Each structure stands twice: as structure tokens, then as C-alpha cells.
Amino acid sequence: MVKLRMITFSIIGLGNRGSVYADGLMKQKDVKITAVCDICPESLKKAKDVYCVPEGNLFLSDDTFFEKKRADILIVSTMDEYHKDHAIRGMELGYDILLEKPVAPTMEECLAILEAGKKYGRDIVICHNLRYTPFYQEMKRLLAGGTIGDVVSVEQSENVAYHHYMCSFIRGKWRKQEETSSIVLQKCCHDLDIITWFAGNLKNEISSFGDLRFYKKENAPENCADMCMKCKVKDCSYNAYEFYAKAPGSLCVPYGFAFTEENLRRYLSDRNNRYGKCAFLSDNDVCDRQSVNIRYENGVTASLLLHGFANETDRITKVYGTKGCVYGEFNRGIVSVDLFDGTSFSVNVNDKISSDAHNGGDIKLTEDYVEYKKTGKRPLGISKIEDSVKSHELAFSAESSRIARGKLDEPKKLSFDFPVTATGVYFYGADFLKAGKCGELQIISISANINENNLQSKVASDLCYAAQLVQSDLLRYCVNVSAQSYIHGFVDLYFKNGVLLRYALACAPLKEYTEIRFYGTRGTIFCFTKDNTVRLRSTALFEAETTHVIETESVCKAETYPDAIEKIVREIRQEKLSF
């Protein structure tokens, strides 16, 4: 690869993501943005005003833009369906490509871009910005250094804030799968890339289920209007004006928009503006919940849980290895390690996190990419296009599995008269849930490290506890458990009323613990046995989290189990793969 001094960039697609990369490039030395193409005149004005692009190099037409090469590197940040065309046309002219994720909306188009890179000898890097965050880079360093030994299981959760989901996937550009791509590709290609980065590119089996269950017409408030500005329902968490007035930075507006109350009301009253539409009466069709289970040929298990009901967007990652476990919550910026020899430590990466989007990932991406182009040396986060396509293949396979399971199975009847003893955080978590502290329950995530001698009773009791709270028949389930090194894996349950439960289990030689997270339409409830606390978070903007320290011991015990749960437990003991 030729090493460059002054590096020049052309950008096609100067929307949100294109602007993020342009902002990052403007902070680098010996870098210049020389040309921009976008269909919006406001974006071209921004390119001229903010990025100092000459007026003669601003283009509304992609055909005119591609008449000749205008820089060393082309950033492609247009909508998904144009990625293949724009990336290949750029490579034909001799551009190296920095391509916004996803690579493309179909596997065929991804492979076409990959092959074009080989044909024209061009370098293609995908903007997997999570790889560049201090949080995930620290995790990768620990894994690569052998701190927890060989990876045996990866647990990943993408908890999308309801307001982010509302803006992007109900009212925004990514609300319709046919026009862009599935949410597991569009939103979770980051997470599947992290799983692939940690677990490796091995042959795998994959299973997924999920659906759009809540953000739809039948759940709309009574007598609501199709536009929020005309609606008489005043206590709706999804009211566009109430939300954007309090958090104006989250609204997509044209360059130069003056954020006044009058302008906001006018903007959201425009019937041609989808950002003012009722969250339940839009034309969205992407999932609001989905689980993905992956079993690799070497016995490694992995799971991804996605939903749109968190109070704030956050990712939770836990990786078990042959020597220990590394885990953390993305937004907290602390990576923790528990080793089997009794050693524990944490790394605080908050001082390395800049204030930009993706917890420092966006600015680090541009820094590392420029360094890569100047030196020819590949920094830690820079991925190869082959790896990106491989992780995208997981998304396509997951969506195919989800669609294949679209015809609902015959519900498995669950009786709810079996006794469950629940004390400590189990009792108070259930009590808060029944009191409506998180609204209508949508998602349950349970993560537990279990003494193998108690595996059957522990899993069965936890599942009975959850089923008592869900109070619905079971539509389907998935068991993905391996005994490679020690028993580990995942069980997913999908209930008739739409509640999705992901149960992550491990029998690692560490202290036993259970973490339960309930996500509902008005808040979240977190129950942790490690510190015996229950935490409540409301979806109300800027409302502080409250923590309740529970004095009584946390115990969950069921003496008898419904047949469906007993069958699941048997399959876990048999290490069965029931996809």
C-alpha cells in the first residue's frame, strides 16, 4: 500500500454519519476534504461553510461526481441500498474506500463489493466504530493477551433506548426493512462484528427469533391522533414534541435549522415530516425485539439480544474464557476481570473517552484510519473487508432464521400454579414489576454463573420465576449449550404475549451470581445478587436511577416445574442444540 503525506477525501452522503466522519477528519493533520456529493442542498452548504469545500466540488448528482477521481479516498455514507453502486464506481476510478456500515443490504451485494476490491486492487475499510472505542479495545487487548485464556462464550446485549429506537426505527430512515435492511443488520452489525472479533471466524450454526410486537397500531393510546402535535393524549412517553423539546440534539433537522419553540412546533406539524408522526401509527415494520444464538464448530457459544425498550442506549458484554471472565457495561466505561485463581481487577477507560458519539469510537476511527493510510500499519481496530463480510453473514443468516420461524408454533401451555419461593432481590424485583414500575413487560435478560451441581434446579427455578411474571404460554424456545471447558450457553424463550427472555448461563469456577434485567414500556428494573441491590430506571427523561439495597438473602426456588420447562432443563443437561 502506498504511504501518503497529505491525504485527500471525497465524501458521498453528507448526512449524520458522513458529517461525523468529516468532523473527525477536520481534527487531523495533513488531511483535506476536497469534494462532497449529496442530494440535499443544505448538506452541500454545510460542506462549503464548515469543511471549506470549494463550490466547484459540490455535487447534487452522483453521475457528475463520478465523472473523475477527486481525492485519494472516498467515504461512502449514503443509504444502504446505494453502497454497492457508489463503492464500486469509486473503486473503478481508483479510490480506496471507507464505507459506512452495513456493507450492503444483501449478501450478494456485500460479496460484489468484496470482489470489486480484489479486481481493482483497492483497500476497503468498514466503519465498525465500536472496535475503536476505549471500552472494546481494552476488552480486545485483554483477550488477545490471553488474560482469560481461550474464549468459550460471548454474551452481547444491545439495549436500544426507546427514544433512539423511536427516532431511527419508527419515524426515521431505517423504519422499513424493504427500504434499508433488517434491524439485526442495520443496528446489530456492530455487535455481530464484536462477537466475530472476539470469537473468531469459524463455521457456525445460527438461530434467531423476534418480531415487531409493541410499536404498532393495536397498542396505540385510545383516541390518539396520527400526528403528535394534534394529539390529546398528554402522558404518552412517545410524544414527539415533549421529547424533542427536552432533548433537541436527538432530532434530525436540516443544516441551519434554528431550534426555537415556534420552529419545532412548525417542523413537527408538517404532515410530510415523519418525525412528528405517532409512534404507533407509522409505517414501520422492523423488529422491536430479537435474539440471535450462535454455536461455533469448536463449541464456543454466543448470543445477541436486541430490543428497543431501554431508558438509555447501552451495551452489555460478557466473555467467558478458560481462565476467567471479562465483562462490562459500555456506558459505564469500566472493564472488569474475574479470574479462576481468585484474582479480580477492573480497568476504568472513562478518561480515554471523548465526548463524541459511540463513546469515543467515531473520532478514534478517523484518527486510526488516517494513521493507517499514512504509515501502512494496521491499528487494532482496523478490520479487513473479509472479516466484515463474515460478520454480516451472521446477520443475514439470523434474519433468514427469524423469517423461517415466522409461522408461530403451537403455544405450549404453562400452568402458573406451581409454587416459587422468591426472597431478596427476586422478591423485590417481582414486587416492583407487579406495581408497574417498568410499565408493560417486554424483555427479560437473566445472566447467571451456577454451581454445576445445582444447574438443573437453578435454571428451572429461574425460568419458573420468570414464567410466573410473564403469565403467558410459551411459543418457542432455543437451547444453545456446550460443555467445552465447562457448561456454558444460552436459553431463549419467546412467549405468546411477546415477552422475550434470554437466559445466559455458565458453570465457571467463579462465585455464583444472578443478574436479572426487566425492560418495560416505562422503565427498567435491575436485580443483582452480587451486591443484593434492585435498581429502578424510568423512561422519563433526566430522571435519576434509584438503588434499593436489600437486606434479606436472595433465593429463588421452585419445587415442581411445568413440562415445557422440565424439557428445556433436560436438553441443557444433554448439551443439546435445539435450534
XYZ file of C-alpha atoms in Angstrom:
579
model
C 0.000 0.000 0.000
C 1.304 3.457 -0.940
C 2.054 5.653 2.079
C 0.599 9.154 1.789
C 1.567 12.519 3.246
C -1.343 14.912 2.643
C -4.433 12.703 2.414
C -7.465 13.915 0.500
C -11.035 12.691 0.943
C -14.184 12.864 -1.134
C -17.491 12.165 0.597
C -20.697 10.916 -0.955
C -23.566 11.199 1.514
C -23.137 14.070 3.979
C -25.931 13.152 6.357
C -25.448 12.304 10.016
C -22.748 9.666 9.555
C -20.937 11.462 6.753
C -20.830 14.608 8.877
C -19.452 12.660 11.851
C -16.534 11.405 9.769
C -15.991 14.822 8.206
C -15.883 16.391 11.677
C -13.302 13.807 12.730
C -11.156 14.392 9.664
C -11.127 18.151 10.260
C -9.306 17.463 13.547
C -6.486 15.527 11.835
C -3.253 16.945 10.444
C -2.405 16.769 6.742
C -5.969 15.886 5.794
C -8.258 17.712 3.385
C -11.849 17.186 2.240
C -11.834 18.096 -1.440
C -15.278 17.131 -2.780
C -18.762 16.299 -1.480
C -21.844 14.841 -3.142
C -25.294 14.840 -1.527
C -28.876 15.120 -2.742
C -29.688 17.821 -0.150
C -28.635 21.420 -0.919
C -28.416 22.086 2.854
C -25.734 19.415 3.161
C -23.690 20.982 0.371
C -23.975 24.368 2.069
C -22.623 22.739 5.221
C -19.732 21.236 3.227
C -18.843 24.697 1.972
C -19.347 26.554 5.277
C -17.913 24.026 7.730
C -15.498 21.874 5.735
C -14.283 24.563 3.300
C -15.032 22.515 0.190
C -14.839 24.704 -2.949
C -18.175 25.393 -4.600
C -16.962 23.773 -7.815
C -16.518 20.481 -5.965
C -20.046 20.307 -4.533
C -22.379 17.936 -6.381
C -26.085 17.123 -6.233
C -25.684 14.473 -8.942
C -23.710 11.296 -8.293
C -23.184 10.864 -12.048
C -21.386 14.204 -12.235
C -19.469 13.429 -9.047
C -18.194 10.145 -10.508
C -17.023 11.665 -13.799
C -13.486 11.606 -12.405
C -11.467 10.846 -9.298
C -11.355 13.850 -6.955
C -9.330 12.603 -3.949
C -7.277 9.702 -2.610
C -10.070 8.160 -0.556
C -13.836 8.039 -0.948
C -16.089 7.937 2.097
C -19.358 6.234 1.150
C -22.022 7.176 3.691
C -25.161 7.150 1.576
C -28.188 4.993 2.377
C -27.605 1.244 2.399
C -29.124 0.460 -0.996
C -26.591 2.727 -2.748
C -23.456 1.307 -1.101
C -22.696 -1.265 -3.785
C -23.080 1.168 -6.688
C -21.165 4.022 -5.073
C -18.358 1.876 -3.665
C -17.744 0.019 -6.928
C -17.910 3.194 -9.042
C -15.378 4.717 -6.687
C -13.023 1.740 -6.942
C -13.280 1.824 -10.732
C -11.879 5.370 -10.558
C -9.034 4.276 -8.258
C -10.380 5.333 -4.854
C -9.661 3.435 -1.663
C -12.965 3.157 0.204
C -14.023 4.000 3.756
C -17.528 2.528 3.799
C -20.235 3.190 6.363
C -21.864 0.097 7.801
C -23.624 -2.035 6.841
C -21.526 -3.039 3.846
C -24.732 -3.553 1.836
C -28.305 -4.752 2.451
C -27.836 -8.202 0.839
C -25.144 -10.858 0.981
C -24.839 -10.787 -2.806
C -24.064 -7.061 -2.785
C -21.553 -7.492 0.058
C -19.715 -10.136 -1.964
C -19.825 -7.921 -5.071
C -18.073 -5.119 -3.161
C -15.523 -7.588 -1.787
C -14.781 -8.952 -5.276
C -14.545 -5.445 -6.768
C -11.900 -4.594 -4.186
C -9.864 -7.581 -5.339
C -10.465 -6.829 -9.023
C -9.344 -3.207 -8.819
C -6.734 -3.719 -6.106
C -8.376 -1.218 -3.772
C -8.402 -1.109 0.031
C -11.840 -1.222 1.698
C -12.401 -0.488 5.389
C -15.828 -0.675 7.031
C -16.812 1.808 9.741
C -17.222 -0.625 12.636
C -16.844 2.183 15.153
C -17.345 0.018 18.260
C -13.940 -1.528 17.517
C -12.346 1.870 18.097
C -13.922 2.639 21.467
C -11.640 2.507 24.523
C -14.076 0.028 26.094
C -13.928 -2.620 23.378
C -10.275 -2.006 22.580
C -9.431 -2.742 26.222
C -11.504 -5.925 26.079
C -9.756 -6.999 22.875
C -6.304 -6.353 24.383
C -7.178 -8.493 27.393
C -8.472 -11.293 25.184
C -5.556 -11.119 22.754
C -3.126 -11.147 25.681
C -4.602 -14.388 26.983
C -5.819 -12.867 30.255
C -8.893 -15.124 30.396
C -7.449 -17.891 28.210
C -9.330 -19.141 25.163
C -12.802 -17.713 24.574
C -15.628 -20.173 25.305
C -18.736 -17.938 25.350
C -19.750 -14.395 24.328
C -22.874 -12.731 25.742
C -23.841 -9.487 23.995
C -26.830 -7.229 24.652
C -27.811 -4.160 22.682
C -30.362 -2.313 24.750
C -31.611 0.436 22.454
C -33.167 3.440 24.185
C -36.846 3.756 23.357
C -36.290 7.332 22.133
C -33.413 6.262 19.860
C -35.496 3.392 18.518
C -38.415 5.788 18.066
C -36.330 8.340 16.141
C -34.456 5.900 13.877
C -36.641 2.803 13.530
C -40.210 4.092 13.890
C -40.062 7.582 12.405
C -36.620 7.595 10.821
C -34.923 6.386 7.661
C -34.432 2.832 8.925
C -38.054 2.069 9.850
C -38.844 -0.102 6.810
C -36.825 -3.209 6.087
C -37.510 -3.167 2.346
C -36.135 0.368 2.006
C -32.956 -0.230 4.027
C -32.240 -3.527 5.779
C -33.238 -5.638 8.759
C -32.564 -4.145 12.179
C -30.250 -7.041 13.057
C -28.054 -5.929 10.149
C -28.577 -2.176 10.382
C -28.225 -1.809 14.154
C -26.507 -5.009 15.239
C -23.794 -5.419 12.614
C -21.693 -3.582 15.246
C -22.477 -6.251 17.836
C -22.040 -9.178 15.467
C -18.702 -7.689 14.433
C -17.654 -7.568 18.102
C -18.747 -11.193 18.579
C -16.766 -12.210 15.478
C -13.771 -10.129 16.604
C -13.761 -11.911 19.955
C -14.850 -15.447 18.969
C -13.220 -15.740 15.533
C -14.374 -16.539 12.011
C -15.363 -20.179 12.456
C -18.123 -22.235 10.907
C -21.295 -21.898 12.891
C -24.957 -22.699 13.260
C -27.348 -19.874 13.949
C -30.894 -19.409 15.188
C -32.994 -16.316 15.728
C -36.472 -15.222 16.611
C -38.142 -11.900 17.160
C -40.827 -9.614 15.823
C -42.450 -6.203 15.916
C -44.828 -6.605 18.847
C -45.322 -3.282 20.644
C -44.805 -0.281 18.360
C -47.864 -0.947 16.202
C -51.425 0.264 15.689
C -53.172 -2.086 18.143
C -51.116 -0.662 21.023
C -51.844 2.989 20.239
C -53.381 5.048 23.067
C -57.137 5.406 22.827
C -58.274 8.415 20.770
C -54.723 9.333 19.758
C -54.021 11.366 16.621
C -51.718 10.343 13.791
C -49.562 13.449 14.426
C -48.268 14.196 17.923
C -48.858 17.946 17.615
C -52.597 17.280 17.217
C -52.824 14.572 19.878
C -54.878 14.994 23.060
C -53.037 12.186 24.886
C -50.673 14.149 27.112
C -49.000 11.427 29.196
C -47.536 9.467 26.267
C -43.817 8.682 26.598
C -43.508 8.775 22.815
C -44.889 12.280 22.219
C -42.574 13.813 19.629
C -42.816 17.409 20.811
C -42.374 16.624 24.511
C -39.300 14.546 23.809
C -37.561 16.733 21.224
C -38.206 19.911 23.201
C -36.293 18.378 26.128
C -33.615 16.649 24.040
C -33.236 18.734 20.859
C -29.918 17.152 19.897
C -31.644 13.865 19.148
C -33.832 15.234 16.339
C -32.694 15.035 12.712
C -33.086 18.523 11.254
C -31.653 20.215 8.145
C -28.375 22.133 8.398
C -29.039 25.664 9.614
C -32.292 24.808 11.428
C -32.910 27.326 14.241
C -34.090 25.396 17.296
C -36.848 27.615 18.683
C -40.180 26.510 20.126
C -42.030 28.022 17.171
C -39.797 26.314 14.596
C -40.011 22.978 16.414
C -43.815 23.114 16.516
C -43.950 24.017 12.820
C -41.442 21.291 11.907
C -43.305 18.564 13.791
C -46.701 19.729 12.469
C -45.673 19.194 8.846
C -47.508 16.068 7.664
C -44.665 15.368 5.244
C -42.250 15.191 8.169
C -42.247 11.674 9.591
C -40.573 12.792 12.860
C -43.885 14.232 14.041
C -45.890 11.048 13.491
C -47.446 8.924 16.220
C -45.045 6.171 17.271
C -47.868 3.617 16.974
C -49.309 4.775 13.636
C -46.196 4.917 11.474
C -45.416 2.569 8.575
C -42.511 0.901 10.409
C -42.021 -2.856 10.133
C -38.602 -3.696 11.646
C -38.394 -5.811 14.810
C -38.554 -4.186 18.227
C -37.020 -7.329 19.806
C -34.799 -10.095 18.505
C -32.496 -12.774 19.863
C -29.665 -14.464 17.972
C -27.960 -17.678 19.064
C -24.674 -18.835 17.538
C -22.871 -22.145 18.058
C -19.355 -22.392 16.610
C -17.802 -25.647 15.425
C -15.257 -25.571 18.280
C -18.011 -25.485 20.934
C -17.933 -21.724 21.551
C -21.406 -20.294 22.175
C -22.553 -16.741 21.537
C -25.767 -14.793 21.927
C -27.068 -11.380 20.953
C -30.159 -9.778 22.481
C -31.638 -6.664 20.846
C -34.653 -4.606 21.883
C -35.972 -1.034 21.802
C -37.171 -0.542 25.403
C -34.197 0.735 27.417
C -34.207 4.117 29.124
C -30.782 4.789 27.582
C -28.900 3.027 24.812
C -26.308 0.733 26.336
C -24.429 -2.422 25.504
C -23.547 -5.143 27.971
C -20.780 -7.589 27.087
C -19.583 -10.658 28.955
C -16.921 -13.050 27.671
C -16.098 -16.303 29.446
C -12.761 -17.992 28.824
C -10.785 -20.992 30.005
C -9.121 -18.904 32.747
C -11.739 -16.327 33.706
C -14.351 -13.822 32.620
C -14.182 -10.249 31.281
C -17.319 -8.118 31.345
C -18.709 -4.613 31.498
C -21.436 -2.120 30.643
C -20.424 0.071 27.710
C -21.803 3.322 29.118
C -20.111 2.891 32.497
C -16.688 2.645 30.844
C -15.318 0.018 33.234
C -13.952 -3.328 32.038
C -13.850 -5.921 34.842
C -11.999 -9.231 35.032
C -12.595 -12.194 37.361
C -10.024 -14.993 37.083
C -10.419 -18.573 38.224
C -7.383 -18.227 40.509
C -9.334 -15.718 42.627
C -7.783 -12.589 41.129
C -10.107 -9.739 40.154
C -9.401 -6.291 38.748
C -11.057 -3.518 36.756
C -9.848 -1.070 34.122
C -11.507 2.352 34.000
C -11.383 3.691 30.431
C -13.514 6.788 31.021
C -10.542 9.138 30.878
C -9.876 7.885 27.330
C -13.419 8.501 26.115
C -14.076 11.676 24.132
C -17.451 13.385 24.101
C -18.311 12.376 20.537
C -20.776 9.670 19.544
C -20.257 5.963 20.169
C -18.263 6.652 23.358
C -15.172 7.853 21.546
C -15.401 5.374 18.692
C -16.090 7.841 15.890
C -13.140 10.163 16.486
C -10.805 7.214 17.116
C -11.934 5.647 13.852
C -10.894 8.706 11.855
C -7.624 9.024 13.811
C -6.713 5.375 13.279
C -7.756 5.393 9.638
C -5.588 8.415 8.870
C -2.680 6.804 10.739
C -3.227 3.601 8.763
C -3.144 5.479 5.476
C -0.054 7.463 6.443
C 2.020 4.585 7.830
C 0.627 1.459 6.212
C 0.430 -0.136 9.662
C -2.974 -1.504 10.666
C -4.082 -0.263 14.135
C -6.010 -2.597 16.435
C -9.487 -1.614 15.289
C -8.997 -1.508 11.507
C -10.882 -4.501 10.132
C -10.407 -6.332 6.870
C -13.320 -6.344 4.447
C -13.309 -10.161 4.564
C -13.965 -10.063 8.331
C -16.728 -7.504 7.896
C -18.488 -9.599 5.278
C -18.191 -12.645 7.539
C -19.865 -10.849 10.448
C -22.554 -9.541 8.080
C -23.204 -13.138 7.049
C -24.266 -13.791 10.649
C -26.879 -11.043 10.339
C -28.254 -12.400 7.063
C -28.376 -15.942 8.481
C -30.072 -14.681 11.648
C -32.731 -12.845 9.672
C -33.338 -15.883 7.455
C -33.801 -17.981 10.599
C -36.167 -15.415 12.116
C -38.311 -15.279 8.985
C -38.362 -19.077 8.697
C -39.752 -19.153 12.236
C -42.339 -16.521 11.332
C -45.176 -19.026 11.410
C -45.919 -19.276 15.111
C -45.559 -22.658 16.742
C -48.476 -24.161 18.635
C -48.260 -22.498 22.062
C -47.007 -24.748 24.850
C -49.408 -24.412 27.749
C -47.814 -23.302 31.000
C -49.653 -23.733 34.268
C -48.938 -20.988 36.772
C -49.986 -22.725 39.983
C -46.506 -24.117 40.728
C -45.054 -22.565 43.901
C -41.895 -20.439 43.621
C -40.095 -19.218 46.719
C -38.612 -15.798 45.959
C -36.767 -13.718 48.540
C -34.309 -10.833 48.439
C -33.837 -9.223 45.021
C -36.109 -11.833 43.437
C -38.993 -10.801 45.683
C -38.482 -7.053 45.371
C -37.872 -7.212 41.623
C -41.162 -9.055 41.172
C -42.912 -6.674 43.566
C -41.722 -3.585 41.659
C -42.695 -5.229 38.377
C -46.224 -6.022 39.585
C -46.525 -2.455 40.872
C -46.000 -1.204 37.315
C -42.587 0.378 37.874
C -41.462 -0.567 34.364
C -44.848 -0.466 32.656
C -45.814 -3.364 30.417
C -43.077 -6.017 30.493
C -41.354 -6.666 27.150
C -37.893 -8.181 27.745
C -36.249 -10.282 30.469
C -32.496 -10.827 30.471
C -31.063 -13.226 33.061
C -27.340 -13.949 33.375
C -26.106 -16.465 35.937
C -22.942 -18.268 36.976
C -24.050 -21.535 38.554
C -22.517 -24.339 40.585
C -22.788 -27.307 38.221
C -24.222 -29.484 40.983
C -27.187 -27.096 41.204
C -27.554 -26.476 37.468
C -30.875 -28.209 36.899
C -32.722 -26.811 39.914
C -31.225 -23.326 39.488
C -32.154 -22.908 35.824
C -35.598 -24.457 36.314
C -36.328 -22.235 39.317
C -35.236 -19.067 37.500
C -37.324 -19.951 34.443
C -40.345 -20.723 36.636
C -39.874 -17.390 38.411
C -39.808 -15.570 35.070
C -42.776 -17.524 33.686
C -44.849 -16.615 36.758
C -44.202 -12.953 35.988
C -44.861 -13.238 32.246
C -48.155 -15.152 32.692
C -48.322 -16.320 29.083
C -47.988 -19.561 27.154
C -44.664 -20.398 25.528
C -44.478 -20.069 21.737
C -40.976 -21.385 21.174
C -37.587 -21.784 22.756
C -33.960 -22.302 21.779
C -31.273 -24.171 23.751
C -27.639 -23.441 22.839
C -25.451 -25.100 25.478
C -21.939 -26.560 25.254
C -19.659 -28.342 27.741
C -16.456 -27.167 26.070
C -14.172 -26.424 29.096
C -17.282 -26.185 31.339
C -21.025 -25.922 30.791
C -21.985 -22.603 29.203
C -24.524 -21.229 26.789
C -27.936 -19.697 26.365
C -31.643 -20.469 26.501
C -34.144 -18.171 24.789
C -37.882 -18.286 25.450
C -40.466 -16.439 23.359
C -43.895 -16.119 24.961
C -47.264 -15.749 23.273
C -47.747 -12.226 24.661
C -44.487 -11.116 23.008
C -42.167 -11.165 26.025
C -38.694 -12.361 25.041
C -36.477 -13.989 27.675
C -32.747 -14.581 27.208
C -31.102 -16.776 29.869
C -27.287 -16.809 29.798
C -25.656 -19.487 31.934
C -22.164 -20.629 32.839
C -20.771 -23.138 35.313
C -17.390 -21.440 35.576
C -15.263 -21.876 38.739
C -16.241 -18.415 39.989
C -18.571 -17.131 42.679
C -22.230 -17.822 41.934
C -24.365 -14.827 40.972
C -27.557 -13.923 39.148
C -28.366 -10.727 37.246
C -31.948 -10.069 36.163
C -32.962 -7.163 33.945
C -36.610 -6.386 33.244
C -37.304 -3.962 30.378
C -40.767 -2.482 30.008
C -42.620 0.330 28.300
C -41.999 2.813 31.114
C -38.733 1.777 32.717
C -36.262 -0.928 33.671
C -35.706 -2.971 36.833
C -32.276 -4.480 37.522
C -31.847 -7.154 40.222
C -28.286 -8.178 41.151
C -27.416 -10.845 43.723
C -23.718 -9.851 43.731
C -24.442 -6.757 45.797
C -28.070 -7.612 46.653
C -29.473 -4.489 45.028
C -32.503 -3.613 42.942
C -32.170 -0.583 40.655
C -35.029 1.288 39.024
C -34.707 3.449 35.927
C -37.649 5.326 34.480
C -38.007 6.126 30.795
C -38.798 9.693 31.867
C -36.056 11.978 30.591
C -33.400 13.011 33.088
C -34.981 11.085 35.982
C -32.253 9.656 38.221
C -31.760 5.947 38.831
C -32.765 4.765 42.294
C -30.967 1.916 44.072
C -32.503 -0.230 46.796
C -30.158 -2.296 48.967
C -31.960 -5.463 50.038
C -31.162 -6.825 53.491
C -32.658 -10.313 53.096
C -30.879 -13.181 51.338
C -31.743 -13.610 47.650
C -33.208 -17.063 46.995
C -35.306 -18.439 44.140
C -36.595 -21.994 44.456
C -39.284 -23.958 42.630
C -40.091 -27.484 43.799
C -42.069 -28.543 40.719
C -41.843 -27.368 37.111
C -44.187 -27.212 34.110
C -43.477 -29.870 31.477
C -42.113 -27.327 28.981
C -39.528 -26.013 31.458
C -38.594 -29.532 32.554
C -37.957 -30.403 28.896
C -35.711 -27.354 28.483
C -33.687 -28.307 31.552
C -33.248 -31.866 30.257
C -31.914 -30.507 26.977
C -29.435 -28.327 28.861
C -28.139 -31.370 30.749
C -27.815 -33.229 27.448
C -25.941 -30.233 25.966
C -28.496 -30.354 23.196
C -28.532 -27.858 20.384
C -32.238 -27.249 19.762
C -32.297 -24.645 17.031
